[in-house]
XYZ file of C-alpha atoms in Angstrom:
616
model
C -7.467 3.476 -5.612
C -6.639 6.686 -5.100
C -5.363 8.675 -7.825
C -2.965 10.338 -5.857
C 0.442 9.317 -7.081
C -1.239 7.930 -10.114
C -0.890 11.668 -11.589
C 2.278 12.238 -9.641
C 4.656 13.158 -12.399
C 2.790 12.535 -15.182
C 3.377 13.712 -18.826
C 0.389 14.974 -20.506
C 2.301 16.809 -23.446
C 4.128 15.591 -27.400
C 6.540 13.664 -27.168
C 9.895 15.501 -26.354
C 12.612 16.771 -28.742
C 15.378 14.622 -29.247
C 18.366 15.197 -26.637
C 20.904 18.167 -27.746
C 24.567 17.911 -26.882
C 23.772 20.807 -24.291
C 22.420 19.611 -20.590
C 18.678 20.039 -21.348
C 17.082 23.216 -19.266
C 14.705 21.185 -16.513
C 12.926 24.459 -15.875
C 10.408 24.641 -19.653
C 10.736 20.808 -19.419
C 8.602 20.807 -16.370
C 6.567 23.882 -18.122
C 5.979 21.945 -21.641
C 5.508 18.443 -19.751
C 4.406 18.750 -16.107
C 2.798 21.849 -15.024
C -0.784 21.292 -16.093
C -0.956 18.453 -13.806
C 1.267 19.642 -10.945
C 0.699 23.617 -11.532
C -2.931 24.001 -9.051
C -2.954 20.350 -8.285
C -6.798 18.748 -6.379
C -4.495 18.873 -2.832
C -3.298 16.051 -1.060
C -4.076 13.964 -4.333
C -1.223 15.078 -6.968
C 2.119 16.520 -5.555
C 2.466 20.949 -6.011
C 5.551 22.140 -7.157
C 6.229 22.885 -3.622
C 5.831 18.963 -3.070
C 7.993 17.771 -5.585
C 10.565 20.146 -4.545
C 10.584 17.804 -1.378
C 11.459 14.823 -2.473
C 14.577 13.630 -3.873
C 15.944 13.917 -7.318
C 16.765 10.061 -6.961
C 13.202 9.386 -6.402
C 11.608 11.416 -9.056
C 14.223 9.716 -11.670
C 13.621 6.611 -10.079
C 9.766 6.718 -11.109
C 10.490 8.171 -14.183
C 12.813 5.222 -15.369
C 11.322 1.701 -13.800
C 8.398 3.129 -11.357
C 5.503 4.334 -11.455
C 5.797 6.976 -14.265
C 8.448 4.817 -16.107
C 5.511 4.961 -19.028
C 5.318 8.789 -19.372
C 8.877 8.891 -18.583
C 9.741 6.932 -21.675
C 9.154 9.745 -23.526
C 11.533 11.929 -22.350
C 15.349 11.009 -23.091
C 17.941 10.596 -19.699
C 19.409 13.919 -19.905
C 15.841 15.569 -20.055
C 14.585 13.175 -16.988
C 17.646 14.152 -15.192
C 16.863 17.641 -16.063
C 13.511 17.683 -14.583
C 14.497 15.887 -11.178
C 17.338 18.157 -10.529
C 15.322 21.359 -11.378
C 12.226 20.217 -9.188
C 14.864 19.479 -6.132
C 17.601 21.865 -6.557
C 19.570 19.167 -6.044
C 22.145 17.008 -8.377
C 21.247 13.087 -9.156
C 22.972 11.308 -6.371
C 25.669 8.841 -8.537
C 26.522 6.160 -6.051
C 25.370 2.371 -6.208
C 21.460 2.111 -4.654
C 23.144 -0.624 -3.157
C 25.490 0.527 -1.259
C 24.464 1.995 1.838
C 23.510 -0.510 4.439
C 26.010 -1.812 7.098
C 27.135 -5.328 7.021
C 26.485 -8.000 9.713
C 30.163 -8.932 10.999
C 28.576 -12.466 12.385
C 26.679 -15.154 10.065
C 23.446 -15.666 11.412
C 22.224 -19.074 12.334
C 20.443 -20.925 9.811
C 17.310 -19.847 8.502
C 14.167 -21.125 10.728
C 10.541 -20.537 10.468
C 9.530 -21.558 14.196
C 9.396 -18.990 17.215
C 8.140 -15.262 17.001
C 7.236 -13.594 13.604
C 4.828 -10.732 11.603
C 5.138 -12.812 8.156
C 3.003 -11.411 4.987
C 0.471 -8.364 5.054
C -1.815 -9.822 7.946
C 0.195 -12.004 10.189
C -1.929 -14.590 9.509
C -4.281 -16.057 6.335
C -7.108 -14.252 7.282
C -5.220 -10.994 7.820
C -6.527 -10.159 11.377
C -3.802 -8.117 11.776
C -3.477 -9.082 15.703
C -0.563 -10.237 17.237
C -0.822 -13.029 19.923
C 1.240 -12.765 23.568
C 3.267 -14.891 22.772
C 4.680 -13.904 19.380
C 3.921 -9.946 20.388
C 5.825 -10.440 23.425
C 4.888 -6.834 24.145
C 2.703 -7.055 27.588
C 0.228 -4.064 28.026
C 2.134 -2.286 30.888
C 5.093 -2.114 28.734
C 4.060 -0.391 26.109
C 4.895 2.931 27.734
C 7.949 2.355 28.459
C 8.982 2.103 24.149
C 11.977 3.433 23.474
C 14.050 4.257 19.813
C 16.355 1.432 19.443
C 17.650 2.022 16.225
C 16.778 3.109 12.687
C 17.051 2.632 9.236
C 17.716 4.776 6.229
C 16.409 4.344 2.758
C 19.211 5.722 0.431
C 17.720 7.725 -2.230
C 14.021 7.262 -1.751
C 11.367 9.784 -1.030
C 8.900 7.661 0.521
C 8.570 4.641 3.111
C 5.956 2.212 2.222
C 6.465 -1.523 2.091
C 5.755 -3.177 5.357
C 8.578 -5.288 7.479
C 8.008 -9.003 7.493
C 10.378 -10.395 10.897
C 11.014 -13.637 10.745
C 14.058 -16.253 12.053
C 15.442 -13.408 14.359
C 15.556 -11.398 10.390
C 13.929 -8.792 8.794
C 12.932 -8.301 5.504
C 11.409 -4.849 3.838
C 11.634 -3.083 0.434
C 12.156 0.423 -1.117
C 10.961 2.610 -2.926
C 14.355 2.585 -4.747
C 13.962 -1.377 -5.666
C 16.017 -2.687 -3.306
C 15.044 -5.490 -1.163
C 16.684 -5.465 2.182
C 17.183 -8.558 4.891
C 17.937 -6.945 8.424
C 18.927 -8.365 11.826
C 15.678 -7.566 13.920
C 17.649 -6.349 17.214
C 20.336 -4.628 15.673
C 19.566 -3.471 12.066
C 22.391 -4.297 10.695
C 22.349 -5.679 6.890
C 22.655 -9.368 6.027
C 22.176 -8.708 2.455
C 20.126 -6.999 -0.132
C 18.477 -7.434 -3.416
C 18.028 -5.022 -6.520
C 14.635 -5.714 -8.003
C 13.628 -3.988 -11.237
C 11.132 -1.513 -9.733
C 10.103 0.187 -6.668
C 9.180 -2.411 -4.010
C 5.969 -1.669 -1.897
C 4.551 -4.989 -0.611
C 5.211 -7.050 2.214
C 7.537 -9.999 1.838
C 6.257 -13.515 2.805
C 8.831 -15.987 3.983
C 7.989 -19.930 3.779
C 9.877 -23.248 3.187
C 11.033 -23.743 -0.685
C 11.990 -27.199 -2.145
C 14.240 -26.304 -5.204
C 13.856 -27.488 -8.641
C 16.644 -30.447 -7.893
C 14.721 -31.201 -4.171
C 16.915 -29.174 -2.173
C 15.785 -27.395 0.636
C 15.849 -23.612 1.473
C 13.882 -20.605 2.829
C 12.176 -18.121 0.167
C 11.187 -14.568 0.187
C 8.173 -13.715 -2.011
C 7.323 -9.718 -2.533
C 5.978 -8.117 -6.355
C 7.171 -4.546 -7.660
C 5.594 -1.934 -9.227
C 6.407 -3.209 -12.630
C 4.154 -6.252 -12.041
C 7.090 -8.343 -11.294
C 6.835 -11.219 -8.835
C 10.017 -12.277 -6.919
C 11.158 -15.636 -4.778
C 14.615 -14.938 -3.037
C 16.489 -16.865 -1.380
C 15.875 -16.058 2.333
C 19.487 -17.122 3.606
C 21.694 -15.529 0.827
C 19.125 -13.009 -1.206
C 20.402 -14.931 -4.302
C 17.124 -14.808 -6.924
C 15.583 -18.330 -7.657
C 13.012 -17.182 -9.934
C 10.966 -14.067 -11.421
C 7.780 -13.994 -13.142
C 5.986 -10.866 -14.934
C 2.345 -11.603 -14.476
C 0.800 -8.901 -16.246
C 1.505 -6.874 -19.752
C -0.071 -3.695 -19.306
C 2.185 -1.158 -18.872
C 0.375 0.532 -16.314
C -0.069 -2.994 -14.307
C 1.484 -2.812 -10.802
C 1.452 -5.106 -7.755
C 0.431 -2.912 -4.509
C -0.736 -5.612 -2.557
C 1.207 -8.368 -1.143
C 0.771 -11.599 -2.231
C -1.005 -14.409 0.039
C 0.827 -17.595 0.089
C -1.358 -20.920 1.731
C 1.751 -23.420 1.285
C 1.718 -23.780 -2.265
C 0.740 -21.650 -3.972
C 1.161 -17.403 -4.126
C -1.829 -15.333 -5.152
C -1.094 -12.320 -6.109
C -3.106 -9.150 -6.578
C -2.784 -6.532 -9.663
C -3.808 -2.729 -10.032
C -3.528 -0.283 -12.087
C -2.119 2.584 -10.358
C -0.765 4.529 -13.541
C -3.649 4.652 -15.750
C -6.143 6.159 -12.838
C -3.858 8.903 -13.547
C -3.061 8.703 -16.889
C -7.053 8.160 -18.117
C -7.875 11.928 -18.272
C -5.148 12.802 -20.496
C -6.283 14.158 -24.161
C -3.568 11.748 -26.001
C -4.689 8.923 -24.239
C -6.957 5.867 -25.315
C -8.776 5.385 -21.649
C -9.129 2.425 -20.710
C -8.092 -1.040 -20.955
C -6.212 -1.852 -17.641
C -8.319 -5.068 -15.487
C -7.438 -5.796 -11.644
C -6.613 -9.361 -11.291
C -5.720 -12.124 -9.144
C -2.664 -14.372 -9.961
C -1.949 -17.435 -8.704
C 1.685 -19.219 -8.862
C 3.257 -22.212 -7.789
C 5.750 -21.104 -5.315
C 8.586 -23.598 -6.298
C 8.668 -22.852 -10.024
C 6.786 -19.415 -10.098
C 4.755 -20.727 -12.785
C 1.165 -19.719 -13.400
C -1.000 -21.828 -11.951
C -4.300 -19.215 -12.950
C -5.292 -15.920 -13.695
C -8.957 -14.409 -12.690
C -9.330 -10.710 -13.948
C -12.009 -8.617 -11.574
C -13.844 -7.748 -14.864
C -14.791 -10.666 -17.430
C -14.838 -8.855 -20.015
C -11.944 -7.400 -22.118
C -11.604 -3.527 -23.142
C -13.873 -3.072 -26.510
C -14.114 0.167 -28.784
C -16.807 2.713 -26.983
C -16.474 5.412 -29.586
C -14.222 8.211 -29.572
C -13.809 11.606 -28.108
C -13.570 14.356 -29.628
C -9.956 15.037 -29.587
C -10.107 11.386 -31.626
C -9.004 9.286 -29.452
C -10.583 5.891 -28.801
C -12.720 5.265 -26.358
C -12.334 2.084 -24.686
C -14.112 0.201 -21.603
C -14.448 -1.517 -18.897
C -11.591 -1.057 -17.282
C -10.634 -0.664 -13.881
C -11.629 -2.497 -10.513
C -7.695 -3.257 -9.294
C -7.005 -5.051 -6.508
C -4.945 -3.357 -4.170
C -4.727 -5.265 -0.814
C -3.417 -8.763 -0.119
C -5.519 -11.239 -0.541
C -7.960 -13.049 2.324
C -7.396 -16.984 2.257
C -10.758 -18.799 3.749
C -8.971 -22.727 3.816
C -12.287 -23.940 5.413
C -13.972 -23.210 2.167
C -11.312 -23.448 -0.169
C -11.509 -19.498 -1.650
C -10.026 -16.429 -0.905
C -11.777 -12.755 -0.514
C -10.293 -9.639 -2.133
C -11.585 -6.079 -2.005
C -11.972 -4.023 -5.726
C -11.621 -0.656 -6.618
C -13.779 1.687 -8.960
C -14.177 1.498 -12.434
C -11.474 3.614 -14.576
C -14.456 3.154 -17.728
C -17.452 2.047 -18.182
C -20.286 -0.011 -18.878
C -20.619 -0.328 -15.360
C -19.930 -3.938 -13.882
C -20.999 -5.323 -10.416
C -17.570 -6.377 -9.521
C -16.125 -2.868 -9.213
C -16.118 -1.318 -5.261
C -16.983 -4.719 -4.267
C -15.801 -8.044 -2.056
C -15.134 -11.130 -4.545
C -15.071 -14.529 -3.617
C -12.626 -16.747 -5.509
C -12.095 -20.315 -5.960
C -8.836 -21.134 -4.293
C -8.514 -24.590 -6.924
C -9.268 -22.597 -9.702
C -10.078 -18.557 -9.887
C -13.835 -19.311 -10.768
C -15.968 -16.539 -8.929
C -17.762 -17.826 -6.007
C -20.041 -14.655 -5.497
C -19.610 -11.071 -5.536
C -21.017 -8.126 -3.132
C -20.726 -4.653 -4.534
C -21.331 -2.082 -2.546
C -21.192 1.038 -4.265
C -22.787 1.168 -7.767
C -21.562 3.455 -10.962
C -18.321 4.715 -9.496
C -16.318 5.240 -12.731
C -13.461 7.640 -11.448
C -10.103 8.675 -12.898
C -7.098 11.519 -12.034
C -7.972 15.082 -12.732
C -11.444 15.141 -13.083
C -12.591 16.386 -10.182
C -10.971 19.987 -10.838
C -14.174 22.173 -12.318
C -10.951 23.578 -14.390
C -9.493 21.188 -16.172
C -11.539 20.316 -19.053
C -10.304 16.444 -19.942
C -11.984 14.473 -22.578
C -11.778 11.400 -20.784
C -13.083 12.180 -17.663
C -16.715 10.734 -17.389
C -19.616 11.938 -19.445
C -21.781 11.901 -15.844
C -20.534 13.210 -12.296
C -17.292 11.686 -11.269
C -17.515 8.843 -9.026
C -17.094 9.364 -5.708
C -13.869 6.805 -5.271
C -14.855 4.488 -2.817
C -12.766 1.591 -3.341
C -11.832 -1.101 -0.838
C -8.625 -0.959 -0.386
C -8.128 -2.672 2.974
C -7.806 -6.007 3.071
C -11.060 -8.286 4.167
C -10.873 -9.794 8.027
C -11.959 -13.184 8.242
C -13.058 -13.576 11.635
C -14.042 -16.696 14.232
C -17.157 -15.707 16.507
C -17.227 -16.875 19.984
C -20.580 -18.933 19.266
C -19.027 -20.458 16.174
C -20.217 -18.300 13.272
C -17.633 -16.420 10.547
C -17.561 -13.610 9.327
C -16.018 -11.421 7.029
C -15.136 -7.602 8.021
C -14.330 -5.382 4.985
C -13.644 -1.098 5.977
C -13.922 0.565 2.623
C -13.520 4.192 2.010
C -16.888 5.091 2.246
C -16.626 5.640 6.016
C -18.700 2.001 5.897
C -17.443 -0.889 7.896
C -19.378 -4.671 6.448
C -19.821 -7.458 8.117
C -20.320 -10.240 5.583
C -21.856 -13.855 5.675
C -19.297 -16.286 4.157
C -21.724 -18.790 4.184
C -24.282 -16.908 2.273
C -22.499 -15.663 -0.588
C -21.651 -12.183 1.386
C -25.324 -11.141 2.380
C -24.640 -8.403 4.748
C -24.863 -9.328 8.880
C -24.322 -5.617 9.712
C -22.845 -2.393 8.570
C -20.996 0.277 10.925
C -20.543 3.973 9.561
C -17.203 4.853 11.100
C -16.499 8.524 8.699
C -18.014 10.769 6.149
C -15.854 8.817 3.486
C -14.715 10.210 0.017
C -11.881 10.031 -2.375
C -9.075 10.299 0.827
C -11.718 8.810 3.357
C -13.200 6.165 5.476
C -10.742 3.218 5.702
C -8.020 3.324 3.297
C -5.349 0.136 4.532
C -6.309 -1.896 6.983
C -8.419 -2.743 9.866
C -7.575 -5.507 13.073
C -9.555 -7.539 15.185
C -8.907 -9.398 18.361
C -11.535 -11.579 18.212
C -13.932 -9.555 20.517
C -13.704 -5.783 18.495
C -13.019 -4.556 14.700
C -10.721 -1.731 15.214
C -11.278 0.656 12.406
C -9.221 3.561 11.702
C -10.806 6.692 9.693
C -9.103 8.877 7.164
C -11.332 11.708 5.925
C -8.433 13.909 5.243
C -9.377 17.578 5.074
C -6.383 18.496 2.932
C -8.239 17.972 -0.367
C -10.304 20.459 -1.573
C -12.895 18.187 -2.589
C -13.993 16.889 0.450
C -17.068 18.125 2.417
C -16.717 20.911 4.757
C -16.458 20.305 8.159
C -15.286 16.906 7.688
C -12.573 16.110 10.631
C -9.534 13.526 9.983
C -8.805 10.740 11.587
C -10.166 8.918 14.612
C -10.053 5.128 15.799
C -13.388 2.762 16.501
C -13.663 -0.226 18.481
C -17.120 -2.142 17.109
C -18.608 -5.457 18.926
C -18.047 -8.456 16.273
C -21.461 -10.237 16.903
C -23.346 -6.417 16.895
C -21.417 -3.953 14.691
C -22.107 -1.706 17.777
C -19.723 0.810 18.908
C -18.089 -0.027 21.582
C -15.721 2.982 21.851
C -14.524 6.232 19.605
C -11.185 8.534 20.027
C -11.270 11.310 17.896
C -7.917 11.823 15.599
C -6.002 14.319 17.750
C -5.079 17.576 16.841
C -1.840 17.710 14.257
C 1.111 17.588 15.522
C 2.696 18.577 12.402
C 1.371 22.334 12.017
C -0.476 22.864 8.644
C -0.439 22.861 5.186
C -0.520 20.153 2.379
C -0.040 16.440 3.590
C -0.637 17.500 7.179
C -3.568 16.238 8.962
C -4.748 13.821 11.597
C -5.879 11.361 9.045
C -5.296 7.936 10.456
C -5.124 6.504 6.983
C -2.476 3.679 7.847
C -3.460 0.154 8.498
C -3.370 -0.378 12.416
C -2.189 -3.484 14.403
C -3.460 -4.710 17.690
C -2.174 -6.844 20.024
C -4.068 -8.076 23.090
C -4.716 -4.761 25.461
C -3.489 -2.390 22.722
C -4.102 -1.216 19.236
C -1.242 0.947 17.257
C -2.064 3.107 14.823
C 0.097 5.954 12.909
C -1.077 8.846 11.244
C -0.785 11.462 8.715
C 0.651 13.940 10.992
C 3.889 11.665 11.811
C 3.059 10.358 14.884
C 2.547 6.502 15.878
C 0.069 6.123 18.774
C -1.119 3.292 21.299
C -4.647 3.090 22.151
C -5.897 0.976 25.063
C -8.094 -1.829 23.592
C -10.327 -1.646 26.325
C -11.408 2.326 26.318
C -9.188 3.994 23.489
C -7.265 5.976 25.483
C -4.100 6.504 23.956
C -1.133 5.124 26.247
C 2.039 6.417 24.177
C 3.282 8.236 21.600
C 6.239 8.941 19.411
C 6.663 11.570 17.297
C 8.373 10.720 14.097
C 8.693 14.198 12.434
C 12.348 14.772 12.858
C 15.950 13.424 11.511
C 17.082 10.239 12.511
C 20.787 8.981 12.702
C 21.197 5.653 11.285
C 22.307 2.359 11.628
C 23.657 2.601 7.835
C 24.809 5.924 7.883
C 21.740 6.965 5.420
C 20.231 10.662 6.234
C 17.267 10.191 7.072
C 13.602 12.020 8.628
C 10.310 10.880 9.090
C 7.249 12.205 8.231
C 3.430 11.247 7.557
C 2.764 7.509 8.473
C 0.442 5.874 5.829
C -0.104 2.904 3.984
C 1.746 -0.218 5.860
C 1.031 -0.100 9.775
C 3.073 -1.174 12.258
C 4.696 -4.760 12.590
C 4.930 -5.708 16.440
C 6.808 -9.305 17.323
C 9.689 -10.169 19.833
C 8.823 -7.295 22.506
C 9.555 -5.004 19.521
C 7.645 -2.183 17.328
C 8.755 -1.739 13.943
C 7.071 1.342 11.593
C 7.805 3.238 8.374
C 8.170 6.760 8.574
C 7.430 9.219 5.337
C 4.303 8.339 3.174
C 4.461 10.488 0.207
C 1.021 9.596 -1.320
C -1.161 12.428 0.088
C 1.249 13.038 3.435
C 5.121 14.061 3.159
C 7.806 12.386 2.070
C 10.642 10.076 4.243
C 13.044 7.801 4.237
C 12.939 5.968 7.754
C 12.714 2.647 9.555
C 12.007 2.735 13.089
C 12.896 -0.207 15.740
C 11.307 0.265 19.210
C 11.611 -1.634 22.317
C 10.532 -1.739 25.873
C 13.088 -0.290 28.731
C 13.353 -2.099 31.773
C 10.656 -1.222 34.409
């Protein structure tokens, strides 16, 4: 999915010279290594030198050495790394332990429980409704103007906000971009403990019941990194109980957050680096396959693995730098997994194709066997879409990029809705980024029951994260980000739907509000962030940094917060927000908890906001 941060820092020249005593000049390091990429970047897509230079040098090393560019970083030695963070910032490489700044709890909290009010995994529930009952929400219509800032948390070091909160037992649990795993008290924000994983952590954690090895009893959290690393934790202490890589490819990651049914964790794979790396004239694109994973909680062992496209990577030819030309590749999952217990499978959404032969699984909703991985069915719904970074500037002549017109990038990336009808019927409610809302027959292998055009769609558009349902309406939010300069003119950002379940009828529209951020790259009124409804009121956040409450019943928007500002924190971190993407907001206990600072395509931050309700 979008090949936005894919390209973000990535290496497209010979391998560097080995390190001289000197400190290496970051300046023609970012020349040699960088600028093609960065230099004239498609907009909103690949971070400008301007960009980069607002992030931190932390961050940038961080992706360099275990995240997302840790493969084109390996070519580089530490000095010349540190050399090209510090020269992009204009700042030094911050020294102190990534795990030191939170604030400790000065009471030990009760023992871990699982009953009473809690957001747990990507969806709240299996079937990743994203709604929020009364009584868990807590949060009664009339209140929801009265929100307040209660507190907020910095991430040390990081440049970007994007794994969502799970709040469970009175505790809350997020990641970093920095790879540490944090567990919060909900009301206060103060730190029971935390948890260095080896990577940048950007999926949800799911909390559940664990029976140990020797039949003890405990509480785990689950969450993967962007190493394809998968995690259990122990909930009460953060010690780690087990940890399973569950792919090789170096370009593997885990963006979605895994689905757990009470035994077993399925876990979705993409492959965010080599959408980026593919163009490059050095490299042999491409041999990354999306997959689903699925692991016995107790032991993390694998239990079976499904890739998206049957077929391994073969020989296509070469180009005619030499390079080998290999294919299929491509359709990741990046979106939590849908789990359907009535009929024993689960539903993920695919992305496009990296290579080709073309394959019908690619930009399509799979059906999986929950027992054993087997494909159930498949509905694709947009053919030959074989897309990869940097081809779709007219300038850059890459020997990758495909023979034909680009695709157009219409992957889904939001997680499917599985949805209970009033008369009885399912069904199964897919937004891709096509501007296209499906409504799917579980029943009969996905045949289509209706189809709602919510945006012009594209590369940055239609629905990138996540859609919510209470049971009556789909609530679909709309990207179509005008900051990239690929996108048809007179497209307009943002904008939230309400459709009728049993018609795929609108039932209501609010345009995306004008910016409240000014101008400029990663500034718009893209509402590209999955949204969250509870009954009376759907939240959604957007590009331009603020979070907004729509009425479920018209769509007029009841409150507001804008999050583009500093924040002091509960841990002493610096902190300001910035675009909201990605995660949406997590609403349990009469409170509202959102990441501030989405880097891919908005601006960068480093904030946790806790709301609550004042007192009529």
């Amino acid at each position: 999915m979008r090949t936005v941060w894919l390209l973000a820092f990535l290496f497209v020249g010979p391998a560097a010279a080995p390190a001289r005593a000197q400190t290496p000049d970051g300046a023609p390091l970012f020349e040699k290594h960088c600028a093609s990429c960065h230099v004239g970047a498609e907009l909103g897509r690949v971070p400008d030198r301007k960009a980069l230079g607002e992030r931190t040098p932390n961050s940038i090393l961080d992706a360099l050495v275990g995240g997302v560019m840790a493969v084109q970083g390996a070519a580089l030695t530490d000095p010349e790394r540190r050399a090209i963070a510090e020269h992009l910032t204009g700042r030094p490489i911050e020294r102190s332990d990534r795990n030191a700044a939170i604030r400790r709890c000065t009471e030990t909290p009760a023992p871990m429980q699982l009953d009473g009010p809690s957001w747990n995994g990507w969806g709240v529930s299996l079937v990743n409704a994203r709604f929020q009952p009364a009584e868990n929400a807590r949060l009664p219509p009339d209140s929801v103007p009265r929100l307040r800032l209660k507190w907020a948390f910095g991430f040390p070091g990081a440049a970007s906000a994007r794994a969502l909160p799970a709040v469970v037992g009175g505790r809350l649990f997020i990641g970093s971009e920095s790879g540490v795993v944090y567990a919060l008290d909900a009301k206060s924000g103060c730190a029971y403990w935390s948890f260095a994983a080896k990577a940048g952590v950007r999926t949800a954690m799911t909390v559940a019941a664990h029976a140990g090895a020797g039949g003890g009893g405990s509480h785990a959290v689950y969450f993967g990194d962007v190493a394809a690393n998968v995690y259990a934790l122990d909930a009460n202490t953060g010690q780690l109980l087990w940890t399973r890589k569950i792919d090789d490819h170096t370009h593997a990651r885990i963006t979605g957050s895994p689905a757990f049914d009470g035994e077993t964790l399925y876990v979705p794979v993409a492959g965010v680096g080599e959408e980026g790396a593919g163009s490059g004239p050095t490299y042999s694109c491409c041999t990354f396959r999306g997959s689903v994973v699925a692991l016995i909680a107790t032991t993390g062992a694998v239990r079976w693995k499904t890739y998206t496209i049957r077929d391994p990577p073969s020989p296509r030819g070469k180009t005619k730098q030499g390079q080998v030309a290999m294919g299929p590749s491509g359709a990741s999952v990046w979106s939590a997994p849908t789990i359907d217990l009535k009929r024993r499978v689960l539903y993920v959404g695919t992305g496009n194709l990296f290579s080709g032969p073309h394959r019908s699984t690619a930009d399509a909703i799979l059906a999986m066997s929950l027992d054993t991985g087997a494909i159930k069915w498949v509905n694709q719904r947009t053919l030959g879409d074989i897309s990869i970074g940097g081809c779709r500037n007219p300038k850059a002549k890459r020997p990758n990029c495909p023979a034909r017109e680009v695709g157009p990038d219409l992957d889904f990336g939001a997680s499917p809705m599985l949805v209970r009808l009033s008369d009885g019927r399912d069904l199964l409610v897919a937004g891709q980024k096509s501007g296209i809302t499906w409504a799917l027959d579980p029943d009969h292998s996905g045949e289509i029951v209706w189809m709602y055009r919510a945006g012009r769609g594209g590369p940055m558009g239609g629905t990138e994260w996540g859609t919510a349902t209470d049971g009556e309406f789909a609530f679909v939010p709309i990207s179509d980000d005008q900051s990239a300069i690929y996108q048809r003119t007179g497209d307009t950002p943002g904008g939230l739907h309400a459709v009728h379940l049993t018609t795929g009828k609108r039932a209501w529209f609010t345009p995306g509000p004008p910016a409240r951020c000014g101008s400029g790259p990663g500034c718009s009124a893209a509402q590209s962030a999955a949204i969250t409804a509870i009954p009376g009121v759907v939240f959604s956040g957007s590009i331009d940094g603020v979070l907004r409450a729509f009425s479920a019943k018209d769509g007029a928007i009841v409150w507001e917060f804008d999050t583009n500002r500093d924040f002091e924190t509960v841990n002493g971190v610096q902190a300001r927000g910035a675009s909201i993407g990605g995660p949406g907001p997590v609403v349990v206990d009469g409170m509202v908890y959102v990441n501030s600072g989405y880097s891919l395509g908005g601006r960068p931050g480093n904030v946790l906001l806790a709301f609550e309700a004042t007192q009529p």
